[in-house]
One Martini backbone bead per residue (centre of mass of N, CA, C, O) as a GRO file, in nm:
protein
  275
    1UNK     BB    1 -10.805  -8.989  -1.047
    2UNK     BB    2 -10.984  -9.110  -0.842
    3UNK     BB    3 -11.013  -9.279  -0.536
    4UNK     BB    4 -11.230  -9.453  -0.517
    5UNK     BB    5 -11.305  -9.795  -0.401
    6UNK     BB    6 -11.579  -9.919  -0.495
    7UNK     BB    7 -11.591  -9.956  -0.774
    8UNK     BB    8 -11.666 -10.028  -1.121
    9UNK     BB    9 -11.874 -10.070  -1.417
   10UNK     BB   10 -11.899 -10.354  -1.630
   11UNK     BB   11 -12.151 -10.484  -1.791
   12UNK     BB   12 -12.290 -10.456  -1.496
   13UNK     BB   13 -12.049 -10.501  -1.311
   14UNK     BB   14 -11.820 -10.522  -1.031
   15UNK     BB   15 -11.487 -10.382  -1.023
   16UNK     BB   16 -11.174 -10.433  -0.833
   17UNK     BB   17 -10.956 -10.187  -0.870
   18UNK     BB   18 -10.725 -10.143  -0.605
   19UNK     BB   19 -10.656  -9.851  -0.506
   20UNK     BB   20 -10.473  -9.950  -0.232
   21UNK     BB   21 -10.287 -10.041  -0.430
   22UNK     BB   22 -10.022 -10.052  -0.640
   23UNK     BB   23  -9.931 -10.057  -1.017
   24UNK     BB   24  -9.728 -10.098  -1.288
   25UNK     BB   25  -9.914  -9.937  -1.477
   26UNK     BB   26  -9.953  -9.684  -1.327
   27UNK     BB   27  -9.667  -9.637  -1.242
   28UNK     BB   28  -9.613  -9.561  -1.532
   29UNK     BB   29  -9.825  -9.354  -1.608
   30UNK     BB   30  -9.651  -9.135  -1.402
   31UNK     BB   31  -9.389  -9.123  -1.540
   32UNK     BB   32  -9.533  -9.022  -1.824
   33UNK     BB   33  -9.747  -8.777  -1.716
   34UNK     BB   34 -10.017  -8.919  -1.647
   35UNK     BB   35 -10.398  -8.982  -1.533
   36UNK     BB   36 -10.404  -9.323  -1.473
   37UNK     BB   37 -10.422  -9.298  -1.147
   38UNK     BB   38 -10.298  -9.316  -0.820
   39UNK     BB   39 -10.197  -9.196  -0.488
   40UNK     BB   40 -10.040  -9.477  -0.456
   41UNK     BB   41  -9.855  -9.479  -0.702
   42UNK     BB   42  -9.733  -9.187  -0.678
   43UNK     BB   43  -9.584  -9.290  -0.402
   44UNK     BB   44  -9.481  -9.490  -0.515
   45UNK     BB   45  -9.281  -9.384  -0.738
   46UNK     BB   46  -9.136  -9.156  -0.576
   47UNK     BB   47  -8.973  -9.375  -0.460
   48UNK     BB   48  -8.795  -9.459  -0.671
   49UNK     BB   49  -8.714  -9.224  -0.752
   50UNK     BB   50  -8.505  -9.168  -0.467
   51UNK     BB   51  -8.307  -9.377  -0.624
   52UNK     BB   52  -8.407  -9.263  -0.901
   53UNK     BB   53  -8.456  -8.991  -1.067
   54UNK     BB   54  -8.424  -9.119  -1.408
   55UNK     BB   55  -8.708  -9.286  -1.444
   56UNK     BB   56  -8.865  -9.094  -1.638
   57UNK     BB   57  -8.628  -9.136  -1.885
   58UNK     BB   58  -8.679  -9.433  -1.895
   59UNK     BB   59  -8.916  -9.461  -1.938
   60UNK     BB   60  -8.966  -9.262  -2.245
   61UNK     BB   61  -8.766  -9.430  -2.377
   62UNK     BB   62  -8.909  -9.674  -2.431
   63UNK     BB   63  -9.141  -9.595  -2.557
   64UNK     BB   64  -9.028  -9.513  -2.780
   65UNK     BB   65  -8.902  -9.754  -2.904
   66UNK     BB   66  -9.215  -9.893  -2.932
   67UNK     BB   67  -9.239  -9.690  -3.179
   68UNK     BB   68  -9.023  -9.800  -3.355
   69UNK     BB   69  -9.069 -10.099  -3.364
   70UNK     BB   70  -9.362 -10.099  -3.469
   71UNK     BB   71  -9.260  -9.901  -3.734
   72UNK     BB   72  -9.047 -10.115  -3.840
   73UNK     BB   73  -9.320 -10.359  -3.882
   74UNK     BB   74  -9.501 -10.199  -4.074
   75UNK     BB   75  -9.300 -10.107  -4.294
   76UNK     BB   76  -9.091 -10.381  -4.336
   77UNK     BB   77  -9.287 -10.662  -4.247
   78UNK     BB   78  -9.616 -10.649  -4.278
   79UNK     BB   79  -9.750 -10.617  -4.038
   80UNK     BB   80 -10.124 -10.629  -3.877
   81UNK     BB   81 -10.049 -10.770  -3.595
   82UNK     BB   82 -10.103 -10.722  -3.243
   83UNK     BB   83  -9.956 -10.844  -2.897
   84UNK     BB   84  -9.991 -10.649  -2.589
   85UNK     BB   85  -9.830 -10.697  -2.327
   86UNK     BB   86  -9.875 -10.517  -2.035
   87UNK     BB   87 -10.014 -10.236  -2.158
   88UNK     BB   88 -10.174 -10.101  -2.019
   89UNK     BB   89 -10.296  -9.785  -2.098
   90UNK     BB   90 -10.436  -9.644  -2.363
   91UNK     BB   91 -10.259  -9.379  -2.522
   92UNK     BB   92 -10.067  -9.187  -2.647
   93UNK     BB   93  -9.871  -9.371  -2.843
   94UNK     BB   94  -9.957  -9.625  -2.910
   95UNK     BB   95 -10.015  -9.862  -3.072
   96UNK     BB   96 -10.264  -9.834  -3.249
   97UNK     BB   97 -10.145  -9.529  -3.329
   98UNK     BB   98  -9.867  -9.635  -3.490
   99UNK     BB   99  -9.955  -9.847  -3.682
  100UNK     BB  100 -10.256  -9.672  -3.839
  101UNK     BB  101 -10.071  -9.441  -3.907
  102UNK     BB  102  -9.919  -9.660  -4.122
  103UNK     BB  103 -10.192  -9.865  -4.094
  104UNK     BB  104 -10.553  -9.844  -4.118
  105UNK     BB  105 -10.575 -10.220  -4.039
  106UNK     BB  106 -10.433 -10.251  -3.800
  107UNK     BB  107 -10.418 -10.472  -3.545
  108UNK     BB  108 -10.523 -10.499  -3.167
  109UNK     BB  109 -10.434 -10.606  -2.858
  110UNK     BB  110 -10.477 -10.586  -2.533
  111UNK     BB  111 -10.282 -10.681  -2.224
  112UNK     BB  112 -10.405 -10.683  -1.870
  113UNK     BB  113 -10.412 -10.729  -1.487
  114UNK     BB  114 -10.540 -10.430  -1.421
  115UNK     BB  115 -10.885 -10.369  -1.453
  116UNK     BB  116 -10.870 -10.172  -1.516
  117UNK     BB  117 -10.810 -10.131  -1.844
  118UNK     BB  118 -11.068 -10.276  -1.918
  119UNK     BB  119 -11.262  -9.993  -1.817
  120UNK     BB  120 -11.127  -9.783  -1.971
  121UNK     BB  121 -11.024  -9.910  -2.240
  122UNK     BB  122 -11.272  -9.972  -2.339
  123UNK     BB  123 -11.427  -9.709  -2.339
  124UNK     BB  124 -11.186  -9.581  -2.564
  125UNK     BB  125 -11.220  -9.833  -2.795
  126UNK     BB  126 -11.562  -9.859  -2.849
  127UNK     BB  127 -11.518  -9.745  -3.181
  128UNK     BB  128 -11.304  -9.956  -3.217
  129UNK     BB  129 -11.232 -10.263  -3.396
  130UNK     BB  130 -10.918 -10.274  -3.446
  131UNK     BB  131 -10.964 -10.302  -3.123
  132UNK     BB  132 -10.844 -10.430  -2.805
  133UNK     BB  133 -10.917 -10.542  -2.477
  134UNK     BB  134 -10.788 -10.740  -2.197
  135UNK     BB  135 -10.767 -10.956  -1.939
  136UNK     BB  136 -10.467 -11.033  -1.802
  137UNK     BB  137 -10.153 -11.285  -1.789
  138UNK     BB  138  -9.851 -11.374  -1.900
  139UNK     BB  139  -9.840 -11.646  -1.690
  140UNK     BB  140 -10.116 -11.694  -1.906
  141UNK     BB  141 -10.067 -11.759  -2.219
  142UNK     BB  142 -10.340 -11.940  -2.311
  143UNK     BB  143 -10.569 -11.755  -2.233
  144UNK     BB  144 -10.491 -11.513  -2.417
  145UNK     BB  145 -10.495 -11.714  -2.712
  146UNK     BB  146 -10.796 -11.808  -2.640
  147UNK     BB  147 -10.917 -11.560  -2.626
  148UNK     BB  148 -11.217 -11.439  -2.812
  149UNK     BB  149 -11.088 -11.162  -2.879
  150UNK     BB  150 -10.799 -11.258  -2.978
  151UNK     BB  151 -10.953 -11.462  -3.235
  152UNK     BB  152 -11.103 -11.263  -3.366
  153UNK     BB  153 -10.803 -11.044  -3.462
  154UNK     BB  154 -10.605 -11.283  -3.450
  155UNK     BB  155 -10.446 -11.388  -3.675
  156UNK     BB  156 -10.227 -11.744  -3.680
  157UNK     BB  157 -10.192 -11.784  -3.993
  158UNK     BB  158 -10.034 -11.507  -3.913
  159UNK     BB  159  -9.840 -11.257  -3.876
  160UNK     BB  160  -9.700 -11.148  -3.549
  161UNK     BB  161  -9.705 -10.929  -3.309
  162UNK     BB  162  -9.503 -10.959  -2.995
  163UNK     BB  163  -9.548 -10.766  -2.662
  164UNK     BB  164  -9.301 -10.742  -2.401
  165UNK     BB  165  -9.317 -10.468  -2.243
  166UNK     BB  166  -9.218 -10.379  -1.930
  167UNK     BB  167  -9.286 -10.698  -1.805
  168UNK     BB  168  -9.065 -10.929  -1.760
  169UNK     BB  169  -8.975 -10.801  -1.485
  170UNK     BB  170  -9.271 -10.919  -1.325
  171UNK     BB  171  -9.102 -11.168  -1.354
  172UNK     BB  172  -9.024 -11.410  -1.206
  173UNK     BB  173  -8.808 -11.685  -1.234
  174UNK     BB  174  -9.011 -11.920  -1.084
  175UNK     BB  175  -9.238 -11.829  -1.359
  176UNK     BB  176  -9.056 -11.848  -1.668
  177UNK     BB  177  -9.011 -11.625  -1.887
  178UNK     BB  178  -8.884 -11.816  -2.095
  179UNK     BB  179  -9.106 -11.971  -2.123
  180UNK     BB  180  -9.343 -11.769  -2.219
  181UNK     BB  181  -9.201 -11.709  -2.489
  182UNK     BB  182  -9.229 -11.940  -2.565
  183UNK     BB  183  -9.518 -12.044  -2.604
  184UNK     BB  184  -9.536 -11.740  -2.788
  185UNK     BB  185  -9.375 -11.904  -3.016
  186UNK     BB  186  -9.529 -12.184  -3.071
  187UNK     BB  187  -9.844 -11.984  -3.143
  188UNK     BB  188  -9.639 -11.873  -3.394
  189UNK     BB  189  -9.539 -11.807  -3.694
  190UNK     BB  190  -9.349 -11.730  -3.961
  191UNK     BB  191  -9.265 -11.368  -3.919
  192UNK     BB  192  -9.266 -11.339  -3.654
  193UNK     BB  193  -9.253 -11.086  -3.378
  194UNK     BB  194  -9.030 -10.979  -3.082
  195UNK     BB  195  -9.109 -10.709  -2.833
  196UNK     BB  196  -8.840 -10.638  -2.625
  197UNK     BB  197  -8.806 -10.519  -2.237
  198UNK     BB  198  -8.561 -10.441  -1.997
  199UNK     BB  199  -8.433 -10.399  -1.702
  200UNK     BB  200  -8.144 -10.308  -1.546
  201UNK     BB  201  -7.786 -10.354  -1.342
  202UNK     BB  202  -7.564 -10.287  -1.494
  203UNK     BB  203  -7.481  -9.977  -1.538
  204UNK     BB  204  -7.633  -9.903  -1.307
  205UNK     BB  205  -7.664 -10.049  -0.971
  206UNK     BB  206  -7.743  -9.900  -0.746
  207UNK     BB  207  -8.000  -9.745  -0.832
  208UNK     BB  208  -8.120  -9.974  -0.931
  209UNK     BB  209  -8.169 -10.175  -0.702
  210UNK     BB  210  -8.357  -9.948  -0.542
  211UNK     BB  211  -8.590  -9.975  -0.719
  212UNK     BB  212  -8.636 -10.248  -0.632
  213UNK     BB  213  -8.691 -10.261  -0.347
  214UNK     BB  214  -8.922 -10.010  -0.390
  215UNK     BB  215  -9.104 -10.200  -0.518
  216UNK     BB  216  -9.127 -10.459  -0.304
  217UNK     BB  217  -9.206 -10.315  -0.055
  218UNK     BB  218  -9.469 -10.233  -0.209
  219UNK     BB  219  -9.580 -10.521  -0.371
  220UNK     BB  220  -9.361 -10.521  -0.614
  221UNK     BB  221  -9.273 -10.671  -0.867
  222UNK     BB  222  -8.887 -10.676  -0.950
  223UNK     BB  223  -8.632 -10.829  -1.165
  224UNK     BB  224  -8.344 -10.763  -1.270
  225UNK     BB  225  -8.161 -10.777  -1.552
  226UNK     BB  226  -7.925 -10.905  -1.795
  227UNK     BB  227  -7.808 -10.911  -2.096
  228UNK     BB  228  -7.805 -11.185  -2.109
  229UNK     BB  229  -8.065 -11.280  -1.958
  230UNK     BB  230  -8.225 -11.143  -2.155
  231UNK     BB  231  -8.141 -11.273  -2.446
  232UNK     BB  232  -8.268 -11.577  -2.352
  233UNK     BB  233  -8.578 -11.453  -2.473
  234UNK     BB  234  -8.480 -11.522  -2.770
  235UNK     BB  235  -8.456 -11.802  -2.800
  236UNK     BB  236  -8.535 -11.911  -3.124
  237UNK     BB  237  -8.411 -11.623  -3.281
  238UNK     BB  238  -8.379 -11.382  -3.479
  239UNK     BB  239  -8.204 -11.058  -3.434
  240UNK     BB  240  -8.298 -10.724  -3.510
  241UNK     BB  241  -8.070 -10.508  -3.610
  242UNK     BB  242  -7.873 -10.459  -3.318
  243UNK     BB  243  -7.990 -10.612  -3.105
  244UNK     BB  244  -7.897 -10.577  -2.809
  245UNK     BB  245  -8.017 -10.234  -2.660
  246UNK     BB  246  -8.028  -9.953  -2.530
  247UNK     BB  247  -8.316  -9.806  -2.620
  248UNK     BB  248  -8.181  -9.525  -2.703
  249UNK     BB  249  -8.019  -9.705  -2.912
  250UNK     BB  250  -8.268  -9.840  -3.099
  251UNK     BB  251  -8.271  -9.663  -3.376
  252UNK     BB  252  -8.161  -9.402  -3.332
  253UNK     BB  253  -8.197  -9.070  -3.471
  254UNK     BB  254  -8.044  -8.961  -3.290
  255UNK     BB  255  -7.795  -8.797  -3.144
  256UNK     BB  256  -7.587  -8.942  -2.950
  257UNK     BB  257  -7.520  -8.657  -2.790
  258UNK     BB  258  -7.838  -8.662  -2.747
  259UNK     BB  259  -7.832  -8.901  -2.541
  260UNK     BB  260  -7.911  -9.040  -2.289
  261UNK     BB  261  -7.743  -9.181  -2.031
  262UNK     BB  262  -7.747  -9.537  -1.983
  263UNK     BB  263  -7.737  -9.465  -1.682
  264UNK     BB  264  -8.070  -9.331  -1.744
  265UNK     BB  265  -8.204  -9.596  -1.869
  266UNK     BB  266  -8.169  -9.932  -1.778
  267UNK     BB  267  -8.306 -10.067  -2.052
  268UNK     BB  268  -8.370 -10.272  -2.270
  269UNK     BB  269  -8.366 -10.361  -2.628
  270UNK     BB  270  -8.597 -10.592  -2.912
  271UNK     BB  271  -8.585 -10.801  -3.211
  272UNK     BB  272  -8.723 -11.100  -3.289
  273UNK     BB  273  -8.739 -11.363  -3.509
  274UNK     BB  274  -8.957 -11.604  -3.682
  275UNK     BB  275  -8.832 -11.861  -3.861
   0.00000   0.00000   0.00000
């Protein structure tokens, strides 16, 4: 992705695309791989690399987990409509490709508070009826669940997944991450899934919280949480079987033997049910 920073132009409007700053949505797609990103990005990310060397293992296990949970709730529980908070750009294996490759009426609404997102996802969706990407921030649940484009796709008088993969971390303690779970839980019925993720540094703490200062230095906010502090924004929910796992090893069909070791993961995932 160039560099340019004079930003792009979305309904002929200009966006700020910000590429002077890290973001941690660009930094997870470097770690994936992937190309939709600014060497400023990869410069933030190689920095956290030097602290855990094994985050691109953290990154790619946790993806196949959202991989995992969508067509568990596709398949399992008749889900056909998809709200992915904090969703990075839409790219090869995401939610509405998993989903539809399972159901193709299954709707997806992506939000991330990125600009670009807004600006490539939509370029890539604008074929897709049954996608859209918004801009938005999961600190601000109301405007995403009223935004109209939201509302156009997702019908809330039926079930929904609501998805908040590796983004809960990137939410500070006094800005109420488990507030934000309760508001998306009591504006979705019964029979709703959230299928949600978080880094920790139960594990291995000491290279966890090095990728933690090299994020905060770098100006992303990034705040590591234990598994019991996770499963706190599960409150209100019943637990989806096996309960709060580390990502590699929840419903995964490897062997054991072959999964990579869980400090070189050291991060949580889990889907809970609105009773």
């Amino acid at each position: 992705m160039s560099d340019d920073t004079t930003g792009e132009y979305f309904n002929d409007s200009p966006i700020d695309l910000r590429t002077d700053q890290p973001h941690s949505a660009r930094m997870y797609d470097y770690l994936l791989g992937g190309k939709d990103h600014y060497s400023v990005d990869g410069e933030a990310a190689e920095k956290a690399l030097g602290a855990f060397p094994m985050l691109r293992t953290a990154a790619r296990e946790n993806r196949k987990f959202l991989g995992r949970a969508v067509r568990h709730l596709v398949r399992e529980t008749g889900i056909r409509q998809f709200l992915d908070l904090g969703s990075g750009l839409p790219t090869a294996e995401n939610v509405h490709q998993v989903a539809q490759a399972v159901e193709p009426e299954s709707r997806v609404v992506y939000v991330d508070n990125d600009p670009i997102v807004l600006v490539y996802g939509g370029a890539m969706l604008a074929m897709d009826e049954r996608t859209a990407v918004i801009q938005g921030d999961i600190r601000d649940p109301h405007a995403i669940l009223d935004n109209p484009v939201t509302t156009s796709l997702i019908d809330f008088s039926q079930p929904v997944a609501v998805l908040a993969v590796a983004v809960l971390h990137f939410v500070a303690d006094e800005e109420d991450p488990a507030g934000i779970v309760r508001t998306l839980r009591e504006a979705v019925v019964p029979g709703s899934h959230f299928i949600l993720s978080h880094a920790t540094a139960d594990i291995a703490p000491e290279e966890a919280m090095g990728v933690q200062r090299s994020y905060r230095a770098q100006g992303v906010p990034l705040t590591l949480r234990t598994k019991e502090r996770f499963t706190t924004f599960f409150d209100g929910l019943d637990l989806v079987e096996p309960g709060v796992q580390v990502v590699s090893d929840w419903r995964s069909t490897v062997p054991e033997a072959e999964r990579p070791d869980p400090a070189n993961v050291s991060w949580y995932g889990g889907i809970g049910r609105v009773a």
